[in-house]
Coordinates of C-alpha atoms in Angstrom, one line a residue:
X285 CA -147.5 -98.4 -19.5
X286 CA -149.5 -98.5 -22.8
X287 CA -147.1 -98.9 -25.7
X288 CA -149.3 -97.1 -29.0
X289 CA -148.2 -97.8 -32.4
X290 CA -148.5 -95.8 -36.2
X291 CA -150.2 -97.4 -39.0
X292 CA -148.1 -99.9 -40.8
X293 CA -147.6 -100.4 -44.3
X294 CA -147.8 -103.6 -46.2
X295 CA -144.5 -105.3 -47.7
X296 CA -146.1 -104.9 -51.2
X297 CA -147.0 -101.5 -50.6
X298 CA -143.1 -100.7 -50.1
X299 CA -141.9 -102.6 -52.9
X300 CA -144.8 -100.4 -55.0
X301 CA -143.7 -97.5 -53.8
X302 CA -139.9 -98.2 -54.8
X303 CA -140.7 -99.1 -58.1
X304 CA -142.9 -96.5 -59.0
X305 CA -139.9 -94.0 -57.7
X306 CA -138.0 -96.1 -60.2
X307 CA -140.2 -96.2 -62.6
X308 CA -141.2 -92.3 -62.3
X309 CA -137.4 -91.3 -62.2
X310 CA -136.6 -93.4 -65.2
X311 CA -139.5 -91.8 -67.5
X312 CA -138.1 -88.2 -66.5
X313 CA -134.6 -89.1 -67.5
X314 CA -135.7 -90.3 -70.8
X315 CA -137.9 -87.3 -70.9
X316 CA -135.2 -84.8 -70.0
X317 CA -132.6 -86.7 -72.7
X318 CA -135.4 -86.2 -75.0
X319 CA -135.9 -82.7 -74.4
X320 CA -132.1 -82.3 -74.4
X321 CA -132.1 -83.8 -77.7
X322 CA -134.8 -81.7 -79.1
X323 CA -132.9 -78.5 -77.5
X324 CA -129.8 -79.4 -79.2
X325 CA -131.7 -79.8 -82.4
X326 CA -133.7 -76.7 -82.1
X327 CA -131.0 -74.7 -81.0
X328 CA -128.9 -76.2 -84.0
X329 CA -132.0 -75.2 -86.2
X330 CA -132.1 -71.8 -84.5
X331 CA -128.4 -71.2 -85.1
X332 CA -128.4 -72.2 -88.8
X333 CA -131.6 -70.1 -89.6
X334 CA -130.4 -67.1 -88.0
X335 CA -126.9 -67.9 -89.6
X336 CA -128.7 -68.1 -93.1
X337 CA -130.9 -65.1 -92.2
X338 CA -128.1 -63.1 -91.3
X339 CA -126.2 -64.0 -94.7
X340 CA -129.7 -63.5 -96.6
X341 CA -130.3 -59.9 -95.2
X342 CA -126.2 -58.5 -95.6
X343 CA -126.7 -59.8 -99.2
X344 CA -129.7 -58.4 -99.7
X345 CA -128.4 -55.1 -98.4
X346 CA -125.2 -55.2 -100.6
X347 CA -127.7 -56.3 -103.7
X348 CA -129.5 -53.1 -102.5
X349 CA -126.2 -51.1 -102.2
X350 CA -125.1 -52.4 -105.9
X351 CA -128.6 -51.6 -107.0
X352 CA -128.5 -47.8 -105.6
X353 CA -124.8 -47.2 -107.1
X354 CA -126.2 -48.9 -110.8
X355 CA -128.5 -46.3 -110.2
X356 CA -126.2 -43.2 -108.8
X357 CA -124.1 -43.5 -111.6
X358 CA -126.8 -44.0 -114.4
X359 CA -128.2 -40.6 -112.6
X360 CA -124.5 -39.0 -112.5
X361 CA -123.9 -39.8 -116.4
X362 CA -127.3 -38.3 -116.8
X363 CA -126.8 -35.6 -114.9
X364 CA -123.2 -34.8 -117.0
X365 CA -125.0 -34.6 -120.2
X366 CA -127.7 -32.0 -118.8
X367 CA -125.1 -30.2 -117.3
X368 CA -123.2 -30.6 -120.8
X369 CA -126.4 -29.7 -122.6
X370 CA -127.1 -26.6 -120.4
X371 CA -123.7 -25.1 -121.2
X372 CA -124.6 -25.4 -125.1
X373 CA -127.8 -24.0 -124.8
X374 CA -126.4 -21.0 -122.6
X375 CA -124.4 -20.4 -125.1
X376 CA -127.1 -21.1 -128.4
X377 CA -128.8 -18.6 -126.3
X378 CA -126.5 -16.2 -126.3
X379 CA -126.2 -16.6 -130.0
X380 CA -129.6 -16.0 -130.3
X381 CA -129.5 -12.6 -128.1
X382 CA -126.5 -11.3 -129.8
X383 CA -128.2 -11.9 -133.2
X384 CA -131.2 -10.2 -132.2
X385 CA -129.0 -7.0 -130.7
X386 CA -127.5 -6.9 -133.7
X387 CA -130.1 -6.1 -135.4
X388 CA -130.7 -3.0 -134.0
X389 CA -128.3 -1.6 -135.7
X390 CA -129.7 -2.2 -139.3
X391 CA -133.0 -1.3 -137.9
X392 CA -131.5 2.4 -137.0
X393 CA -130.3 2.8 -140.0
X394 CA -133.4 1.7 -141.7
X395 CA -135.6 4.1 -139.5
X396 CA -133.3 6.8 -139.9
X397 CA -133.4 6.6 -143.8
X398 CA -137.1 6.8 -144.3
X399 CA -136.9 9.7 -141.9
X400 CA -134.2 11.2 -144.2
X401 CA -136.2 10.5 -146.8
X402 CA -139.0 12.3 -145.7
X403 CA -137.2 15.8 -146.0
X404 CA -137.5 15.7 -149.8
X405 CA -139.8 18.3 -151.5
X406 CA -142.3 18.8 -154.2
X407 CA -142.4 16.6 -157.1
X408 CA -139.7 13.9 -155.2
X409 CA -141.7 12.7 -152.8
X410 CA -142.1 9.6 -154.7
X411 CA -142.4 6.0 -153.1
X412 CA -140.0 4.7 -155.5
X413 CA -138.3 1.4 -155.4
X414 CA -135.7 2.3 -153.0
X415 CA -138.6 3.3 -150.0
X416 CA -140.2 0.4 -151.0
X417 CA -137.2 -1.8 -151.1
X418 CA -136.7 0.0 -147.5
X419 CA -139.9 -0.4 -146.3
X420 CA -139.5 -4.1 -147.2
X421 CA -136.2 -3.7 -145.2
X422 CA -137.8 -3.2 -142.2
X423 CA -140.6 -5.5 -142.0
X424 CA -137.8 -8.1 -143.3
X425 CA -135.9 -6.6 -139.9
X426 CA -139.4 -7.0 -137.2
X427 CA -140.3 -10.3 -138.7
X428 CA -136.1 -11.2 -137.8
X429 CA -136.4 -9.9 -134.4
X430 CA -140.1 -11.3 -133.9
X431 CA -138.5 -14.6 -134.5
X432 CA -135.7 -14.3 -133.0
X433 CA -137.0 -12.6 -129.8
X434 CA -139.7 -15.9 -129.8
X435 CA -136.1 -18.1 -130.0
X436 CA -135.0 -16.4 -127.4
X437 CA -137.6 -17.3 -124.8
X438 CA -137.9 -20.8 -126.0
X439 CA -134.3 -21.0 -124.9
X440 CA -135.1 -19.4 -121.2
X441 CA -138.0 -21.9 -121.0
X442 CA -135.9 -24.7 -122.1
X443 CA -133.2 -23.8 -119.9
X444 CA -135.3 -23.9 -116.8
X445 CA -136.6 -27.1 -117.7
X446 CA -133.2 -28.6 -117.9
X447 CA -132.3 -26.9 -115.0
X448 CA -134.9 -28.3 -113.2
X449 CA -134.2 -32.0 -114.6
X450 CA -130.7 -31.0 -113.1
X451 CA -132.0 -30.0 -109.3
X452 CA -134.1 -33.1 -109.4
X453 CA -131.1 -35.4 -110.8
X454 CA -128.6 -33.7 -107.8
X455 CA -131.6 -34.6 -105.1
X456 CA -131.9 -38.2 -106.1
X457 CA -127.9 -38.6 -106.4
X458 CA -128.0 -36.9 -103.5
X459 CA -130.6 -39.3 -102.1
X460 CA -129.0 -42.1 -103.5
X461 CA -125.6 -41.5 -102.2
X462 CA -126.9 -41.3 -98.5
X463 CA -129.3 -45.1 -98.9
X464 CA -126.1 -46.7 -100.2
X465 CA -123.6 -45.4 -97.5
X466 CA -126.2 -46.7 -94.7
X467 CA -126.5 -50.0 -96.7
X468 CA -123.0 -50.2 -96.8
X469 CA -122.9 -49.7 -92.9
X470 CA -125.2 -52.0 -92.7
X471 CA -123.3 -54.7 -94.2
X472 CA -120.3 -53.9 -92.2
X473 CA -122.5 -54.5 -89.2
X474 CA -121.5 -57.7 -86.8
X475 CA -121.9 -58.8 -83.4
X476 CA -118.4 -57.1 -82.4
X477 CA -119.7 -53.8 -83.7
X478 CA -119.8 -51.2 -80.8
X479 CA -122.8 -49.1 -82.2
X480 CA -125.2 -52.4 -82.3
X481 CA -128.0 -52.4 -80.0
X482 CA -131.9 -53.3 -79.4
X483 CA -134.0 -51.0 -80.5
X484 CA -137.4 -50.2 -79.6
X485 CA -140.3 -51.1 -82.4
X486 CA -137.4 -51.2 -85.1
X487 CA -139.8 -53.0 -87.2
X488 CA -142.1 -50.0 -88.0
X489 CA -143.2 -48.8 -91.0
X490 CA -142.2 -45.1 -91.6
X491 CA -144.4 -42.9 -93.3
X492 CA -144.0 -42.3 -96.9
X493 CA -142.0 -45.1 -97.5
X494 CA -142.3 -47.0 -100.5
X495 CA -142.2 -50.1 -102.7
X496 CA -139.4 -51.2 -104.7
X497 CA -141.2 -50.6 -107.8
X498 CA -142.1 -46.8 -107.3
X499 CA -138.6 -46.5 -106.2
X500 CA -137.3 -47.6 -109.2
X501 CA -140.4 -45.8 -111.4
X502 CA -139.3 -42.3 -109.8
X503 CA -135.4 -43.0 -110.7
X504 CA -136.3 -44.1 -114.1
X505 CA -139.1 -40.7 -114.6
X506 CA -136.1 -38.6 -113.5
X507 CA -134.1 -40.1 -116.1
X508 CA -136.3 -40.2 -119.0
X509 CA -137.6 -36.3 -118.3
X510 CA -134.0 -35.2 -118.1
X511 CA -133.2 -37.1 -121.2
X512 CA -136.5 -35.6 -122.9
X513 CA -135.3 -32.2 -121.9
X514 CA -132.1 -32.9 -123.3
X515 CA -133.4 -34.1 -127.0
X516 CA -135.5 -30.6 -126.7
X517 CA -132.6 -29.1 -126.2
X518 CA -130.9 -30.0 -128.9
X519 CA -133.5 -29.3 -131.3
X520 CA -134.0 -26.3 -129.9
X521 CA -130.1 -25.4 -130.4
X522 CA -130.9 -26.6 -134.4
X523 CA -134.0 -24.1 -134.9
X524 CA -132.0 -21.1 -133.1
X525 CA -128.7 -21.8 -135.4
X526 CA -131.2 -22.5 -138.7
X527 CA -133.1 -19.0 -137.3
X528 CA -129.6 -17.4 -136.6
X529 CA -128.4 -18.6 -140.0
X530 CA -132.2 -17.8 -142.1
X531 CA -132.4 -14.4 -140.7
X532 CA -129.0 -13.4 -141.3
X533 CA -129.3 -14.7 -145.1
X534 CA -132.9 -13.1 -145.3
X535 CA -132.0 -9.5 -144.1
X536 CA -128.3 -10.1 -145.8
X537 CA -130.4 -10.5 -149.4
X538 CA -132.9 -7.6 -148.6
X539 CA -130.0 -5.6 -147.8
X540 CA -128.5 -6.1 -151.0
X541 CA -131.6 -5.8 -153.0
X542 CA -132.0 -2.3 -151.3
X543 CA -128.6 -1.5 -152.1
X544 CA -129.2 -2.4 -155.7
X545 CA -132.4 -0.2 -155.4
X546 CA -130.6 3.0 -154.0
X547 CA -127.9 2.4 -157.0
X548 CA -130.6 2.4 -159.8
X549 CA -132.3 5.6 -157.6
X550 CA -129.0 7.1 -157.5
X551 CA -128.1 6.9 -160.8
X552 CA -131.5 8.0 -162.2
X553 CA -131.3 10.9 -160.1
X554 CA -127.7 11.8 -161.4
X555 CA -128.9 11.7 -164.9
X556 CA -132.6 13.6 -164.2
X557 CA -129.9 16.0 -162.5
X558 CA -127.7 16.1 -165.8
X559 CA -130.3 16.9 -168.1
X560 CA -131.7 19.9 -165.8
X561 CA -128.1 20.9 -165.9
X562 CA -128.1 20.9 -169.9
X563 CA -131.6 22.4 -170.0
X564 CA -130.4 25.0 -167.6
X565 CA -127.8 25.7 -169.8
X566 CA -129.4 25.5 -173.0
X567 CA -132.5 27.5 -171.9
X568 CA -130.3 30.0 -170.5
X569 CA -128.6 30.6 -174.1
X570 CA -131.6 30.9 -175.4
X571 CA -132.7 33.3 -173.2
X572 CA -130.1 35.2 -174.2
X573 CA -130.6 34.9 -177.5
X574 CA -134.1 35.9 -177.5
X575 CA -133.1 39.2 -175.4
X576 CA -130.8 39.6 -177.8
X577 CA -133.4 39.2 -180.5
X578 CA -135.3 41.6 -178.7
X579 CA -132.7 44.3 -178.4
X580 CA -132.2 44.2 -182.1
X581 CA -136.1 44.4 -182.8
X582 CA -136.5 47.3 -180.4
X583 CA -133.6 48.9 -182.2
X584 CA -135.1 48.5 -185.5
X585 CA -138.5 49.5 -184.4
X586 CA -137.0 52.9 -183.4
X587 CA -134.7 52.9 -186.2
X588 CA -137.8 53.5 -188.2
X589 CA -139.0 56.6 -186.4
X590 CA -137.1 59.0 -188.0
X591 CA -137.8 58.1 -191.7
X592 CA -141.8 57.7 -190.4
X593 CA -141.2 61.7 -189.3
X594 CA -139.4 63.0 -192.1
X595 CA -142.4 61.4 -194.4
X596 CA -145.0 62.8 -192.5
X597 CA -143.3 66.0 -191.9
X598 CA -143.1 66.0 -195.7
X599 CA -146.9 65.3 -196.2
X600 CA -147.8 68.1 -193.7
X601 CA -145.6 70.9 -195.3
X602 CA -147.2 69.6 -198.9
X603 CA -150.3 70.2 -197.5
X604 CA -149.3 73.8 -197.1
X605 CA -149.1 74.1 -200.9
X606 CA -151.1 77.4 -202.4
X607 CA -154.5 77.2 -204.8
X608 CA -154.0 74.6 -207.3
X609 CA -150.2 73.4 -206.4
X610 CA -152.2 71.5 -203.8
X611 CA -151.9 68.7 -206.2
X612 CA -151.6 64.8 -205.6
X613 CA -149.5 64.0 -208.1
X614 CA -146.5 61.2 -207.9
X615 CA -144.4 63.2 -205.2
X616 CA -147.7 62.8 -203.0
X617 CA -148.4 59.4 -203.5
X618 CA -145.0 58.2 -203.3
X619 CA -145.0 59.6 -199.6
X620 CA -148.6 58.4 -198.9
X621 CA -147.0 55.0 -200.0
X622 CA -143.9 55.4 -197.9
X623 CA -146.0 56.1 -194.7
X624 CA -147.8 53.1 -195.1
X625 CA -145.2 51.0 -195.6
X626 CA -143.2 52.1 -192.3
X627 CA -146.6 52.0 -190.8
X628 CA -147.0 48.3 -191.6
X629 CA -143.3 47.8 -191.4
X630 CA -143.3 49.0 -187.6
X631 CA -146.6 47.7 -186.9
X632 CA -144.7 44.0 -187.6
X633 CA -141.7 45.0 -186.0
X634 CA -144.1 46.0 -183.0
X635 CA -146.2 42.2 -183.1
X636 CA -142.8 40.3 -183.7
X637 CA -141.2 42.0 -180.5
X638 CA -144.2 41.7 -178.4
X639 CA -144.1 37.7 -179.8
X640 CA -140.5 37.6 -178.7
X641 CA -141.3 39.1 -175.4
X642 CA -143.8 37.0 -174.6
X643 CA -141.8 33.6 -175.2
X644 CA -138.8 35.2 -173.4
X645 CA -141.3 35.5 -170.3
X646 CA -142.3 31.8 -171.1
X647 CA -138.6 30.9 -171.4
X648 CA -138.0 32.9 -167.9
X649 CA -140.6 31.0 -166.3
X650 CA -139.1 27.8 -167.4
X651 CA -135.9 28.3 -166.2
X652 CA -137.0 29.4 -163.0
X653 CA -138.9 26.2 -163.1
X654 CA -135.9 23.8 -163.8
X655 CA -133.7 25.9 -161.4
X656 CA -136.7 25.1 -158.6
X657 CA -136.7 21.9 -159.5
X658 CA -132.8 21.2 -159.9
X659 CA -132.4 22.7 -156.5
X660 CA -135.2 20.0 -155.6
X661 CA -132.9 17.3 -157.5
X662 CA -130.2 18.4 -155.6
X663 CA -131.9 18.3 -151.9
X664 CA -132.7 14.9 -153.2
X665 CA -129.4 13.6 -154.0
X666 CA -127.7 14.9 -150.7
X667 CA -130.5 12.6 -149.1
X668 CA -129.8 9.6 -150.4
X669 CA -126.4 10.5 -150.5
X670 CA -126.8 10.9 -146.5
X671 CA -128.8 7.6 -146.0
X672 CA -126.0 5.8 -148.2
X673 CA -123.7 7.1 -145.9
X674 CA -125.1 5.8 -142.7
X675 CA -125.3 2.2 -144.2
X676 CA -122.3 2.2 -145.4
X677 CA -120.7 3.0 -142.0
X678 CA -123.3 1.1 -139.8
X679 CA -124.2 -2.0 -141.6
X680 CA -121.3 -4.5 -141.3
X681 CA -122.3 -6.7 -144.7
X682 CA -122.7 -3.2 -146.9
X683 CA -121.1 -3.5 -150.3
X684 CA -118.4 -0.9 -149.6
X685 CA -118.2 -0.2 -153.7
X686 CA -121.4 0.9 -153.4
X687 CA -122.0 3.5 -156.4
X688 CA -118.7 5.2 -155.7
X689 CA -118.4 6.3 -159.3
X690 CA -121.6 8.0 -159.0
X691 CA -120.6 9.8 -155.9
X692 CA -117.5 10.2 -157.2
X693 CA -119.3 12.0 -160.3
X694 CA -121.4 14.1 -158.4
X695 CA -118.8 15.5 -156.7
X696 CA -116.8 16.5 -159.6
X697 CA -119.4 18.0 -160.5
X698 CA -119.1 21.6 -159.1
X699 CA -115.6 21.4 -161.8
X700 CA -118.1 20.1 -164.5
X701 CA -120.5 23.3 -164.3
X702 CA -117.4 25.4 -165.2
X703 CA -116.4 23.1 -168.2
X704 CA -119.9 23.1 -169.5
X705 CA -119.9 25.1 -172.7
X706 CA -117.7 22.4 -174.7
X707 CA -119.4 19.6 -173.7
X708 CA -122.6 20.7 -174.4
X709 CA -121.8 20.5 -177.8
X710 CA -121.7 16.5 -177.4
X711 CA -125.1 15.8 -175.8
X712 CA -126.8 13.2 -178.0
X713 CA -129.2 14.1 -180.5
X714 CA -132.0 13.9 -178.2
X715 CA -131.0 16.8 -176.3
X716 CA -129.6 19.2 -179.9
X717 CA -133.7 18.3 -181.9
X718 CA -136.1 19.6 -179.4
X719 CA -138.3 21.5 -180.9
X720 CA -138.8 25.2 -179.9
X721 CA -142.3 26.2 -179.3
X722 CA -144.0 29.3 -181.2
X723 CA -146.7 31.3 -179.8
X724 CA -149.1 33.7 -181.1
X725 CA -149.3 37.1 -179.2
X726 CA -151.2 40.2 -179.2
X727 CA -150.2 43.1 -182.1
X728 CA -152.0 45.6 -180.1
X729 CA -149.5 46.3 -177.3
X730 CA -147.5 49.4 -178.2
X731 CA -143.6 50.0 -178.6
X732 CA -142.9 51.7 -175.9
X733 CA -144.7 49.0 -173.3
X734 CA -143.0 45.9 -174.9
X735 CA -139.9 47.4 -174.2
X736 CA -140.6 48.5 -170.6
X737 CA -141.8 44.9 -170.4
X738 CA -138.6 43.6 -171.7
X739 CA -136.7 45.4 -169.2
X740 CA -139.0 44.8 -166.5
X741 CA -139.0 40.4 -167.2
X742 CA -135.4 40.6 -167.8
X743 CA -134.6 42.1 -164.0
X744 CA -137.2 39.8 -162.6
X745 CA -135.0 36.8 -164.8
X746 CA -132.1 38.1 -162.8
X747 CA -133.8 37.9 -159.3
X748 CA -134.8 34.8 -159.9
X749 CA -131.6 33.1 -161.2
X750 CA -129.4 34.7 -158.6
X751 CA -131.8 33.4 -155.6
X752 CA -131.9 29.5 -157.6
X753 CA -127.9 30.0 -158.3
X754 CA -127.7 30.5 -154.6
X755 CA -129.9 28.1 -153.5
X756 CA -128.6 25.7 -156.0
X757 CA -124.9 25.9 -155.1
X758 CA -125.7 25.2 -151.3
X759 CA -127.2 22.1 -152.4
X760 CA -124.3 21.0 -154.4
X761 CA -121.8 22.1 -151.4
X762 CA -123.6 20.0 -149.7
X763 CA -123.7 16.7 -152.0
X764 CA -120.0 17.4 -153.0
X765 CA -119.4 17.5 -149.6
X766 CA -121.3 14.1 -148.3
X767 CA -120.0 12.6 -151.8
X768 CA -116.4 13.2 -151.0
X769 CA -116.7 11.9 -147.2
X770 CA -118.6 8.9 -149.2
X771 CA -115.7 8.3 -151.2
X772 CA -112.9 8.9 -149.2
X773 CA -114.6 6.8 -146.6
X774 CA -112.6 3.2 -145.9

């Protein structure tokens, strides 16, 4: 049988083969100690970096969390003084509106005095001082409600725009709060935590985030507008109590000067109304007089009828006289003499009666003229009597002495008219040396028309001073009566 055999290898060949097991075995063992070494050491490297990185990022986020409370309470202590400087301008606002209501009240009473005003008559609806004074008054009232009003609105503005510093300054504390409680979770965070976990793409970037920097510029812009808005503020709250204070001392000093006005009026009126009082009087006397005057003319104008009949019944019987007895001799020129005498005499008596007459109708119209015009005065006093009244009691800073005597005067003054005969014989001189007036009248009017004419202006005298006497006397009811609520009042 055929023995076959495999192909042998060579002695050298199996040492070769042994030592390059050796050899290969030996090179991976240093290779694998290397790479064990370089494992430890990266490993060690890994541990300490993530270690370090670790420590970096939890101090980061509490130098984050520090950095968002500096700022939460920066914000808060800002936020206090707007809130702070929102309650004082509420309440400079408040000023403001109260000052400006109360000035309706002066502006009523202003108003309602130039409307009183407006019901005087005639000759006394003058513009004098007092409406001037009053019409001053109430521009000096608009101008203080213009500006105030204006103060008013600033401090609605103003108090938005704190209010709004204030709703942004809650939003970023708001904000603020919420970052620093998740940095502070953040910190707390370890590898025991239970919530920890891998999370897809956590290193995004969200939209609308943004840098430190604008982080810190929008913190610092709240801060400096609410701060702005406070130093508005309380400049604001300076011009509104400077406006409070200026108006009130403005409208205060106008008041006062109207006052002072209304007291000079007052007074004037009182002594205008005095002397048409005493020329009332005084004309009134001398009315009488004059009709007096009259009477006695009238009576010596007739008184001369019966010796102008007996002489002229005398010259017609002489003229009766037979042949030559018809003689002028003394008898006849004595009565020829004594007719013309009582012919001139009446005809003298007749001119000086019609003279009288006609300056009793002058002194009649006069008197009905200062009875018009003292019924006039006294429609005027009750007026401003009236309109003294209503700032007395509506006005708050109205002198409360305010003329008192001189309402106090004119309501006494009803008792006066009855004591007037003695003290009429003290006015001063400058009432007593008036002058009368003289007139020249005609001497053609006869004897019996001047004294119808008498008799007719005397009962028109009496019409006429019984309607001004009763027109007159309401008047005065009326001012003694608004005088004595004047005085009497607190």
């Amino acid at each position: 049988m055929a023995v076959s055999y495999s192909a042998k290898f060579e002695p050298i060949d199996w040492h070769k083969a042994n030592d390059f097991l050796a050899t290969t075995a030996s090179n991976q063992r240093d290779a694998s100690d290397q790479l064990r070494q370089h494992s430890t050491n990266l490993r060690q490297v890994a541990d300490n970096k993530t270690t370090w990185t670790q420590h970096e990022s939890k101090t980061a986020l509490e130098d984050r969390a520090l950095d968002i409370n500096k700022w939460r309470r920066s914000l808060e202590t800002c936020l206090k003084d707007v809130e702070t400087e929102i309650g004082s301008m509420e309440k400079s606002k408040d000023a403001a509106e109260q000052c400006l209501a109360e000035k309706v009240a002066p502006l009523d009473v202003v108003v309602a005095c130039l409307t009183l005003r407006e019901s005087r008559v005639s000759i006394d609806q003058v513009r004098d001082n007092a409406e001037l004074q009053l019409h001053k008054e109430l521009e000096v009232i608009e101008g203080c409600r213009a500006l105030l009003g204006q103060k008013v609105t600033e401090s609605y503005n103003q108090l938005g725009a704190l209010q709004e510093a204030r709703h942004q300054l809650q939003l970023d504390i708001a904000d603020k709060g919420a970052a620093e409680d998740l940095d502070k979770q953040c910190v707390k965070l370890d590898s025991t935590s239970t919530n920890v976990g891998l999370w897809r793409n956590a290193t995004r970037v969200e939209k609308g985030i943004v840098t430190p920097k604008t982080w810190d510029a929008y913190s610092n812009y709240n801060t400096m507008r609410a701060q702005a808005e406070v130093k508005a503020s309380v400049a604001l709250r300076d011009a509104n109590a400077h406006t409070i204070a200026q108006t009130n001392s403005d409208l205060q000093a106008q008041h006062r000067t109207t006052n002072s006005m209304y007291r000079r009026r007052l007074h004037e009126m009182k002594q205008t109304r005095d002397d048409l009082l005493w020329q009332q009087k005084t004309t009134s006397d001398e009315i009488a007089e004059l009709e007096q005057e009259a009477a006695t003319l009238t009576d010596a104008l007739n008184a001369k009828q019966p010796p102008m009949m007996i002489a002229q019944t005398r010259l017609e019987a002489r003229t009766q006289r037979p042949n030559v007895e018809l003689c002028r001799d003394q008898a006849q020129h004595g009565l020829t003499t004594e007719v013309d005498e009582l012919t001139g005499t009446m005809r003298a008596l007749a001119k000086q009666l019609h003279t009288v007459q006609e300056a009793l109708a002058r002194l009649q119209r006069t008197l009905q003229r200062i009875n018009n015009d003292l019924a006039v005065k006294d429609n005027s006093l009750a007026v401003d009597i009236q309109c003294m009244q209503r700032r007395q009691a509506k006005l708050t800073d109205c002198d409360s002495t305010l003329s008192r005597d001189l309402l106090q005067a004119v309501q006494q003054e009803p008792e006066q008219q009855q004591q007037q005969e003695p003290e009429l014989d003290q006015q001063p001189d400058r009432y007593q040396q008036q002058p009368q007036r003289s007139a020249l009248v005609d001497t053609s009017a006869q004897p019996s028309d001047r004294t119808s004419g008498r008799s007719s202006g005397r009962g028109g005298l009496d019409r006429t001073v019984s309607f001004n006497e009763s027109h007159t006397s309401t008047a005065r009811s009326s001012v003694s009566t608004l005088s004595q609520s004047t005085v009497t009042s607190p």
